[in-house]
Amino acid sequence: MGWMFGGAKGIASTSKEGAQRNETDSDIKTKVEEWYKKNIEDKGYGNYVADTIFCNDRSTPGKSATGLPNDTGLGYGKNITVYGAAARTNVWNTDESKVQPRFTCPQDNDKFTVETTSGGNGNLTYPVGLITADEIVAAGSGQFNTKDTNYYLKKDSWSWSFSPNYMYSSYADAFGINSTGGLNSSSPNTGGKVFPVINLKTEYIDKLRGEGTIDNPYFLS
C-alpha cells in the first residue's frame, strides 16, 4: 500500500518497516512518471516545476483513531490495517467532528521528493504525484462517501488519489474520487484514471493568468 514499497512485487512483508521501505515502484507511480517525462520533461517544461513534498501517508494510528474495531495498526503482511487518511475522513467513525484534513506528513519516509534538500525522502524520479484524500475533502467533497457534483474534481469516471485506505488479508483498498464527485475507496484491481499533480515554482506565480475555472483555467503567460 504505497507509491513505493519494500521488497519484490508479490512477496509479503514481515514488518511495517519492511513494507514501507521505498525500494520498488508501484505500477501507478511508473505510469505517472511516464506521463511526466512525455508531457513535461521532454517538452522543456521541467524548469517551471517545484520539487515539493507529496505525502503518501502510510501511518497506522490504530483502532482508537480509525474507528474500525479489528484494526491491528501493524501495517504489514495480512494484518488488518487502516491508514491515517481513513481516520481523518470518517470512513468508519460516525462523529463528523473527526473530519480533520491534514496537510503535513506524519512519517518522514512518506514525504516523497526528488531531492532530500527539498525536505523529503529523495525517492522520486520526477516531481509529480497525485492529490491526497485530505485535499479532496478540503476541496469540497466534505467527508467520505458524500458527493459534490459542482466542484472541479468531479470527472466522468473513477480517479485515484495518493492515499491508501486499508489492507485486509490479501485485499488492498485506496482512496479516489467517484463519478459523482465524492471521496470513496476501491481496490486498485478495479482500474481507473489518474490525474497527475505538479507544483509550480513560486517565481512563476506572477506569470499565472486565468481564473482557475473550467471555462477559464490558469495558464502560464
PDB file of C-alpha atoms in Angstrom:
ATOM      1  CA  MET A   1       0.000   0.000   0.000  1.00  0.00           C
ATOM      2  CA  GLY A   2       2.250   2.772  -1.195  1.00  0.00           C
ATOM      3  CA  TRP A   3       3.732   4.831  -4.020  1.00  0.00           C
ATOM      4  CA  MET A   4       6.749   2.618  -3.371  1.00  0.00           C
ATOM      5  CA  PHE A   5       7.118  -0.451  -1.160  1.00  0.00           C
ATOM      6  CA  GLY A   6       9.697  -2.783   0.304  1.00  0.00           C
ATOM      7  CA  GLY A   7      10.825  -5.969  -1.383  1.00  0.00           C
ATOM      8  CA  ALA A   8       9.708  -7.503  -4.663  1.00  0.00           C
ATOM      9  CA  LYS A   9       6.167  -7.482  -6.026  1.00  0.00           C
ATOM     10  CA  GLY A  10       4.064 -10.318  -4.672  1.00  0.00           C
ATOM     11  CA  ILE A  11       6.265 -11.024  -1.637  1.00  0.00           C
ATOM     12  CA  ALA A  12       4.570 -10.472   1.730  1.00  0.00           C
ATOM     13  CA  SER A  13       6.357  -8.238   4.212  1.00  0.00           C
ATOM     14  CA  THR A  14       7.141  -9.294   7.775  1.00  0.00           C
ATOM     15  CA  SER A  15       7.314  -5.851   9.420  1.00  0.00           C
ATOM     16  CA  LYS A  16       5.904  -2.367   8.916  1.00  0.00           C
ATOM     17  CA  GLU A  17       9.400  -1.042   8.297  1.00  0.00           C
ATOM     18  CA  GLY A  18       9.924  -3.667   5.615  1.00  0.00           C
ATOM     19  CA  ALA A  19       6.537  -2.991   3.999  1.00  0.00           C
ATOM     20  CA  GLN A  20       7.174   0.754   3.831  1.00  0.00           C
ATOM     21  CA  ARG A  21      10.793   0.680   2.711  1.00  0.00           C
ATOM     22  CA  ASN A  22      10.921   2.682  -0.532  1.00  0.00           C
ATOM     23  CA  GLU A  23      12.584   0.139  -2.799  1.00  0.00           C
ATOM     24  CA  THR A  24      10.111  -0.884  -5.502  1.00  0.00           C
ATOM     25  CA  ASP A  25       7.943   1.381  -7.661  1.00  0.00           C
ATOM     26  CA  SER A  26       4.203   0.766  -7.711  1.00  0.00           C
ATOM     27  CA  ASP A  27       2.522   0.399 -11.105  1.00  0.00           C
ATOM     28  CA  ILE A  28       0.724   3.726 -10.691  1.00  0.00           C
ATOM     29  CA  LYS A  29       3.992   5.541  -9.914  1.00  0.00           C
ATOM     30  CA  THR A  30       5.504   4.158 -13.105  1.00  0.00           C
ATOM     31  CA  LYS A  31       2.542   5.330 -15.205  1.00  0.00           C
ATOM     32  CA  VAL A  32       2.508   8.830 -13.692  1.00  0.00           C
ATOM     33  CA  GLU A  33       6.239   9.232 -14.249  1.00  0.00           C
ATOM     34  CA  GLU A  34       5.864   8.132 -17.871  1.00  0.00           C
ATOM     35  CA  TRP A  35       3.246  10.877 -18.286  1.00  0.00           C
ATOM     36  CA  TYR A  36       5.541  13.471 -16.698  1.00  0.00           C
ATOM     37  CA  LYS A  37       8.504  12.583 -18.880  1.00  0.00           C
ATOM     38  CA  LYS A  38       6.456  12.718 -22.086  1.00  0.00           C
ATOM     39  CA  ASN A  39       4.372  15.819 -21.339  1.00  0.00           C
ATOM     40  CA  ILE A  40       6.579  17.936 -19.062  1.00  0.00           C
ATOM     41  CA  GLU A  41      10.245  16.908 -19.131  1.00  0.00           C
ATOM     42  CA  ASP A  42      10.599  16.090 -22.834  1.00  0.00           C
ATOM     43  CA  LYS A  43       8.747  19.279 -23.830  1.00  0.00           C
ATOM     44  CA  GLY A  44      11.089  21.507 -21.834  1.00  0.00           C
ATOM     45  CA  TYR A  45       8.646  22.492 -19.067  1.00  0.00           C
ATOM     46  CA  GLY A  46      10.543  20.863 -16.190  1.00  0.00           C
ATOM     47  CA  ASN A  47      12.189  24.117 -15.090  1.00  0.00           C
ATOM     48  CA  TYR A  48       8.792  25.508 -14.096  1.00  0.00           C
ATOM     49  CA  VAL A  49       8.015  22.645 -11.689  1.00  0.00           C
ATOM     50  CA  ALA A  50       8.931  22.745  -7.991  1.00  0.00           C
ATOM     51  CA  ASP A  51      10.292  19.757  -6.079  1.00  0.00           C
ATOM     52  CA  THR A  52       7.853  19.812  -3.165  1.00  0.00           C
ATOM     53  CA  ILE A  53       6.618  17.104  -0.792  1.00  0.00           C
ATOM     54  CA  PHE A  54       3.923  14.659  -1.902  1.00  0.00           C
ATOM     55  CA  CYS A  55       2.598  12.856   1.183  1.00  0.00           C
ATOM     56  CA  ASN A  56       1.804   9.175   0.657  1.00  0.00           C
ATOM     57  CA  ASP A  57       0.538   8.799   4.236  1.00  0.00           C
ATOM     58  CA  ARG A  58       1.089   5.205   5.382  1.00  0.00           C
ATOM     59  CA  SER A  59       0.821   5.982   9.096  1.00  0.00           C
ATOM     60  CA  THR A  60      -1.141   3.419  11.119  1.00  0.00           C
ATOM     61  CA  PRO A  61      -2.822   5.253  14.033  1.00  0.00           C
ATOM     62  CA  GLY A  62      -4.787   2.197  15.269  1.00  0.00           C
ATOM     63  CA  LYS A  63      -8.442   1.449  16.011  1.00  0.00           C
ATOM     64  CA  SER A  64      -8.936   4.221  18.570  1.00  0.00           C
ATOM     65  CA  ALA A  65      -8.334   6.739  15.774  1.00  0.00           C
ATOM     66  CA  THR A  66      -9.722   4.896  12.751  1.00  0.00           C
ATOM     67  CA  GLY A  67     -12.890   3.533  14.363  1.00  0.00           C
ATOM     68  CA  LEU A  68     -12.525   0.005  12.963  1.00  0.00           C
ATOM     69  CA  PRO A  69     -12.638  -2.446  15.933  1.00  0.00           C
ATOM     70  CA  ASN A  70     -10.385  -5.097  14.312  1.00  0.00           C
ATOM     71  CA  ASP A  71      -7.749  -2.661  13.041  1.00  0.00           C
ATOM     72  CA  THR A  72      -4.407  -4.034  14.260  1.00  0.00           C
ATOM     73  CA  GLY A  73      -2.381  -0.972  13.314  1.00  0.00           C
ATOM     74  CA  LEU A  74       0.510  -3.289  12.380  1.00  0.00           C
ATOM     75  CA  GLY A  75       0.879  -2.327   8.719  1.00  0.00           C
ATOM     76  CA  TYR A  76       2.414  -5.466   7.212  1.00  0.00           C
ATOM     77  CA  GLY A  77       1.598  -8.906   5.817  1.00  0.00           C
ATOM     78  CA  LYS A  78      -2.085  -9.864   6.012  1.00  0.00           C
ATOM     79  CA  ASN A  79      -2.784  -7.950   9.220  1.00  0.00           C
ATOM     80  CA  ILE A  80      -5.911  -5.793   9.053  1.00  0.00           C
ATOM     81  CA  THR A  81      -4.541  -2.259   8.905  1.00  0.00           C
ATOM     82  CA  VAL A  82      -6.267   1.082   8.423  1.00  0.00           C
ATOM     83  CA  TYR A  83      -4.127   4.040   7.347  1.00  0.00           C
ATOM     84  CA  GLY A  84      -4.048   7.623   8.569  1.00  0.00           C
ATOM     85  CA  ALA A  85      -6.262   9.277   5.949  1.00  0.00           C
ATOM     86  CA  ALA A  86      -9.170   6.987   6.853  1.00  0.00           C
ATOM     87  CA  ALA A  87      -9.178   8.341  10.403  1.00  0.00           C
ATOM     88  CA  ARG A  88      -9.360  11.930   9.129  1.00  0.00           C
ATOM     89  CA  THR A  89     -12.080  11.439   6.505  1.00  0.00           C
ATOM     90  CA  ASN A  90     -14.692   9.490   8.520  1.00  0.00           C
ATOM     91  CA  VAL A  91     -14.657   6.108   6.835  1.00  0.00           C
ATOM     92  CA  TRP A  92     -15.608   4.179   9.995  1.00  0.00           C
ATOM     93  CA  ASN A  93     -16.008   6.971  12.535  1.00  0.00           C
ATOM     94  CA  THR A  94     -19.512   8.405  12.815  1.00  0.00           C
ATOM     95  CA  ASP A  95     -18.509  11.623  14.571  1.00  0.00           C
ATOM     96  CA  GLU A  96     -18.290  14.344  11.905  1.00  0.00           C
ATOM     97  CA  SER A  97     -16.116  16.447  14.211  1.00  0.00           C
ATOM     98  CA  LYS A  98     -13.304  13.979  13.456  1.00  0.00           C
ATOM     99  CA  VAL A  99     -13.208  15.046   9.792  1.00  0.00           C
ATOM    100  CA  GLN A 100      -9.974  16.973  10.042  1.00  0.00           C
ATOM    101  CA  PRO A 101      -7.914  17.188   6.821  1.00  0.00           C
ATOM    102  CA  ARG A 102      -4.184  17.315   7.423  1.00  0.00           C
ATOM    103  CA  PHE A 103      -1.616  18.960   5.166  1.00  0.00           C
ATOM    104  CA  THR A 104       1.530  17.846   6.953  1.00  0.00           C
ATOM    105  CA  CYS A 105       3.001  14.363   6.648  1.00  0.00           C
ATOM    106  CA  PRO A 106       3.101  12.139   9.783  1.00  0.00           C
ATOM    107  CA  GLN A 107       6.022   9.939   8.632  1.00  0.00           C
ATOM    108  CA  ASP A 108       9.309  11.088   7.110  1.00  0.00           C
ATOM    109  CA  ASN A 109       9.563   8.112   4.739  1.00  0.00           C
ATOM    110  CA  ASP A 110       6.186   9.107   3.239  1.00  0.00           C
ATOM    111  CA  LYS A 111       7.418  12.583   2.208  1.00  0.00           C
ATOM    112  CA  PHE A 112       8.141  11.919  -1.446  1.00  0.00           C
ATOM    113  CA  THR A 113      10.512  14.322  -3.221  1.00  0.00           C
ATOM    114  CA  VAL A 114      13.215  14.123  -5.884  1.00  0.00           C
ATOM    115  CA  GLU A 115      15.930  15.660  -3.703  1.00  0.00           C
ATOM    116  CA  THR A 116      16.374  15.312   0.066  1.00  0.00           C
ATOM    117  CA  THR A 117      17.232  19.028   0.165  1.00  0.00           C
ATOM    118  CA  SER A 118      13.532  19.660  -0.583  1.00  0.00           C
ATOM    119  CA  GLY A 119      12.623  18.236   2.830  1.00  0.00           C
ATOM    120  CA  GLY A 120      11.588  14.786   1.706  1.00  0.00           C
ATOM    121  CA  ASN A 121      12.918  11.277   1.138  1.00  0.00           C
ATOM    122  CA  GLY A 122      14.552  11.812  -2.278  1.00  0.00           C
ATOM    123  CA  ASN A 123      12.870   8.712  -3.738  1.00  0.00           C
ATOM    124  CA  LEU A 124      11.062  10.308  -6.688  1.00  0.00           C
ATOM    125  CA  THR A 125      12.429  10.271 -10.221  1.00  0.00           C
ATOM    126  CA  TYR A 126      10.310  13.293 -11.191  1.00  0.00           C
ATOM    127  CA  PRO A 127       8.464  15.916  -9.058  1.00  0.00           C
ATOM    128  CA  VAL A 128       4.972  14.599  -9.696  1.00  0.00           C
ATOM    129  CA  GLY A 129       2.338  12.830  -7.607  1.00  0.00           C
ATOM    130  CA  LEU A 130      -1.424  12.692  -7.027  1.00  0.00           C
ATOM    131  CA  ILE A 131      -3.971  14.535  -4.906  1.00  0.00           C
ATOM    132  CA  THR A 132      -4.453  13.222  -1.338  1.00  0.00           C
ATOM    133  CA  ALA A 133      -7.693  12.198   0.383  1.00  0.00           C
ATOM    134  CA  ASP A 134      -7.258  15.147   2.756  1.00  0.00           C
ATOM    135  CA  GLU A 135      -7.028  17.550  -0.187  1.00  0.00           C
ATOM    136  CA  ILE A 136     -10.159  16.047  -1.764  1.00  0.00           C
ATOM    137  CA  VAL A 137     -12.083  16.702   1.467  1.00  0.00           C
ATOM    138  CA  ALA A 138     -10.786  20.277   1.688  1.00  0.00           C
ATOM    139  CA  ALA A 139     -11.563  20.939  -1.980  1.00  0.00           C
ATOM    140  CA  GLY A 140     -15.259  20.284  -1.462  1.00  0.00           C
ATOM    141  CA  SER A 141     -16.187  16.618  -1.005  1.00  0.00           C
ATOM    142  CA  GLY A 142     -16.892  17.166   2.724  1.00  0.00           C
ATOM    143  CA  GLN A 143     -16.113  13.671   4.004  1.00  0.00           C
ATOM    144  CA  PHE A 144     -16.034  10.033   2.942  1.00  0.00           C
ATOM    145  CA  ASN A 145     -18.911   8.766   0.787  1.00  0.00           C
ATOM    146  CA  THR A 146     -20.543  12.126   0.133  1.00  0.00           C
ATOM    147  CA  LYS A 147     -20.811  13.753  -3.276  1.00  0.00           C
ATOM    148  CA  ASP A 148     -20.214  17.150  -4.790  1.00  0.00           C
ATOM    149  CA  THR A 149     -21.277  17.445  -8.406  1.00  0.00           C
ATOM    150  CA  ASN A 150     -20.244  21.100  -8.660  1.00  0.00           C
ATOM    151  CA  TYR A 151     -16.513  21.174  -7.969  1.00  0.00           C
ATOM    152  CA  TYR A 152     -13.527  20.811 -10.248  1.00  0.00           C
ATOM    153  CA  LEU A 153     -12.509  17.340  -9.048  1.00  0.00           C
ATOM    154  CA  LYS A 154     -15.656  15.705 -10.432  1.00  0.00           C
ATOM    155  CA  LYS A 155     -14.697  13.736 -13.536  1.00  0.00           C
ATOM    156  CA  ASP A 156     -16.606  11.310 -15.746  1.00  0.00           C
ATOM    157  CA  SER A 157     -15.225   8.225 -14.016  1.00  0.00           C
ATOM    158  CA  TRP A 158     -13.196   6.941 -11.084  1.00  0.00           C
ATOM    159  CA  SER A 159      -9.807   8.608 -10.455  1.00  0.00           C
ATOM    160  CA  TRP A 160      -7.160   7.630  -7.909  1.00  0.00           C
ATOM    161  CA  SER A 161      -5.679   9.593  -5.028  1.00  0.00           C
ATOM    162  CA  PHE A 162      -2.297   9.357  -3.301  1.00  0.00           C
ATOM    163  CA  SER A 163      -3.810   7.940  -0.073  1.00  0.00           C
ATOM    164  CA  PRO A 164      -4.188   4.293   0.988  1.00  0.00           C
ATOM    165  CA  ASN A 165      -7.313   3.377   2.953  1.00  0.00           C
ATOM    166  CA  TYR A 166      -6.851  -0.105   4.410  1.00  0.00           C
ATOM    167  CA  MET A 167      -5.330  -3.554   3.954  1.00  0.00           C
ATOM    168  CA  TYR A 168      -7.268  -6.716   4.795  1.00  0.00           C
ATOM    169  CA  SER A 169      -5.665 -10.138   4.256  1.00  0.00           C
ATOM    170  CA  SER A 170      -4.757 -10.039   0.548  1.00  0.00           C
ATOM    171  CA  TYR A 171      -7.195  -7.211  -0.247  1.00  0.00           C
ATOM    172  CA  ALA A 172      -5.964  -3.635  -0.649  1.00  0.00           C
ATOM    173  CA  ASP A 173      -8.143  -0.522  -0.766  1.00  0.00           C
ATOM    174  CA  ALA A 174      -7.185   3.035  -1.694  1.00  0.00           C
ATOM    175  CA  PHE A 175      -8.978   6.384  -1.849  1.00  0.00           C
ATOM    176  CA  GLY A 176     -10.186   8.065  -5.004  1.00  0.00           C
ATOM    177  CA  ILE A 177     -12.927  10.252  -6.454  1.00  0.00           C
ATOM    178  CA  ASN A 178     -16.008   8.593  -7.919  1.00  0.00           C
ATOM    179  CA  SER A 179     -18.102   9.743 -10.874  1.00  0.00           C
ATOM    180  CA  THR A 180     -20.433  11.779  -8.621  1.00  0.00           C
ATOM    181  CA  GLY A 181     -17.519  13.792  -7.206  1.00  0.00           C
ATOM    182  CA  GLY A 182     -17.369  12.026  -3.852  1.00  0.00           C
ATOM    183  CA  LEU A 183     -14.403  10.734  -1.883  1.00  0.00           C
ATOM    184  CA  ASN A 184     -14.631   6.957  -1.870  1.00  0.00           C
ATOM    185  CA  SER A 185     -12.315   3.940  -1.970  1.00  0.00           C
ATOM    186  CA  SER A 186     -11.769   0.849  -4.075  1.00  0.00           C
ATOM    187  CA  SER A 187      -9.368  -1.967  -4.835  1.00  0.00           C
ATOM    188  CA  PRO A 188      -6.589  -0.994  -7.288  1.00  0.00           C
ATOM    189  CA  ASN A 189      -7.542  -4.107  -9.263  1.00  0.00           C
ATOM    190  CA  THR A 190     -10.703  -2.307 -10.425  1.00  0.00           C
ATOM    191  CA  GLY A 191      -8.731   0.089 -12.649  1.00  0.00           C
ATOM    192  CA  GLY A 192      -9.481   3.788 -13.033  1.00  0.00           C
ATOM    193  CA  LYS A 193      -7.810   7.006 -14.161  1.00  0.00           C
ATOM    194  CA  VAL A 194      -5.020   9.129 -12.734  1.00  0.00           C
ATOM    195  CA  PHE A 195      -4.735  12.914 -12.858  1.00  0.00           C
ATOM    196  CA  PRO A 196      -1.120  13.809 -12.070  1.00  0.00           C
ATOM    197  CA  VAL A 197      -0.339  16.749  -9.785  1.00  0.00           C
ATOM    198  CA  ILE A 198       2.623  19.111 -10.180  1.00  0.00           C
ATOM    199  CA  ASN A 199       3.553  22.238  -8.228  1.00  0.00           C
ATOM    200  CA  LEU A 200       4.640  25.474  -9.844  1.00  0.00           C
ATOM    201  CA  LYS A 201       7.816  27.200  -8.649  1.00  0.00           C
ATOM    202  CA  THR A 202       6.990  30.338  -6.665  1.00  0.00           C
ATOM    203  CA  GLU A 203       8.928  32.633  -9.006  1.00  0.00           C
ATOM    204  CA  TYR A 204       6.376  31.923 -11.744  1.00  0.00           C
ATOM    205  CA  ILE A 205       3.242  32.664  -9.709  1.00  0.00           C
ATOM    206  CA  ASP A 206       3.029  36.235 -11.013  1.00  0.00           C
ATOM    207  CA  LYS A 207       3.001  34.866 -14.575  1.00  0.00           C
ATOM    208  CA  LEU A 208      -0.230  32.938 -13.997  1.00  0.00           C
ATOM    209  CA  ARG A 209      -3.243  34.092 -15.956  1.00  0.00           C
ATOM    210  CA  GLY A 210      -6.852  32.915 -15.889  1.00  0.00           C
ATOM    211  CA  GLU A 211      -9.298  32.388 -13.033  1.00  0.00           C
ATOM    212  CA  GLY A 212      -8.780  28.730 -12.232  1.00  0.00           C
ATOM    213  CA  THR A 213     -12.236  27.766 -13.511  1.00  0.00           C
ATOM    214  CA  ILE A 214     -13.264  25.166 -16.085  1.00  0.00           C
ATOM    215  CA  ASP A 215     -14.084  27.888 -18.607  1.00  0.00           C
ATOM    216  CA  ASN A 216     -11.028  29.998 -17.799  1.00  0.00           C
ATOM    217  CA  PRO A 217      -8.292  27.765 -16.325  1.00  0.00           C
ATOM    218  CA  TYR A 218      -4.945  29.005 -15.057  1.00  0.00           C
ATOM    219  CA  PHE A 219      -2.107  29.147 -17.587  1.00  0.00           C
ATOM    220  CA  LEU A 220       1.414  30.492 -17.714  1.00  0.00           C
ATOM    221  CA  SER A 221       1.798  33.584 -19.851  1.00  0.00           C
TER     222      SER A 221
END
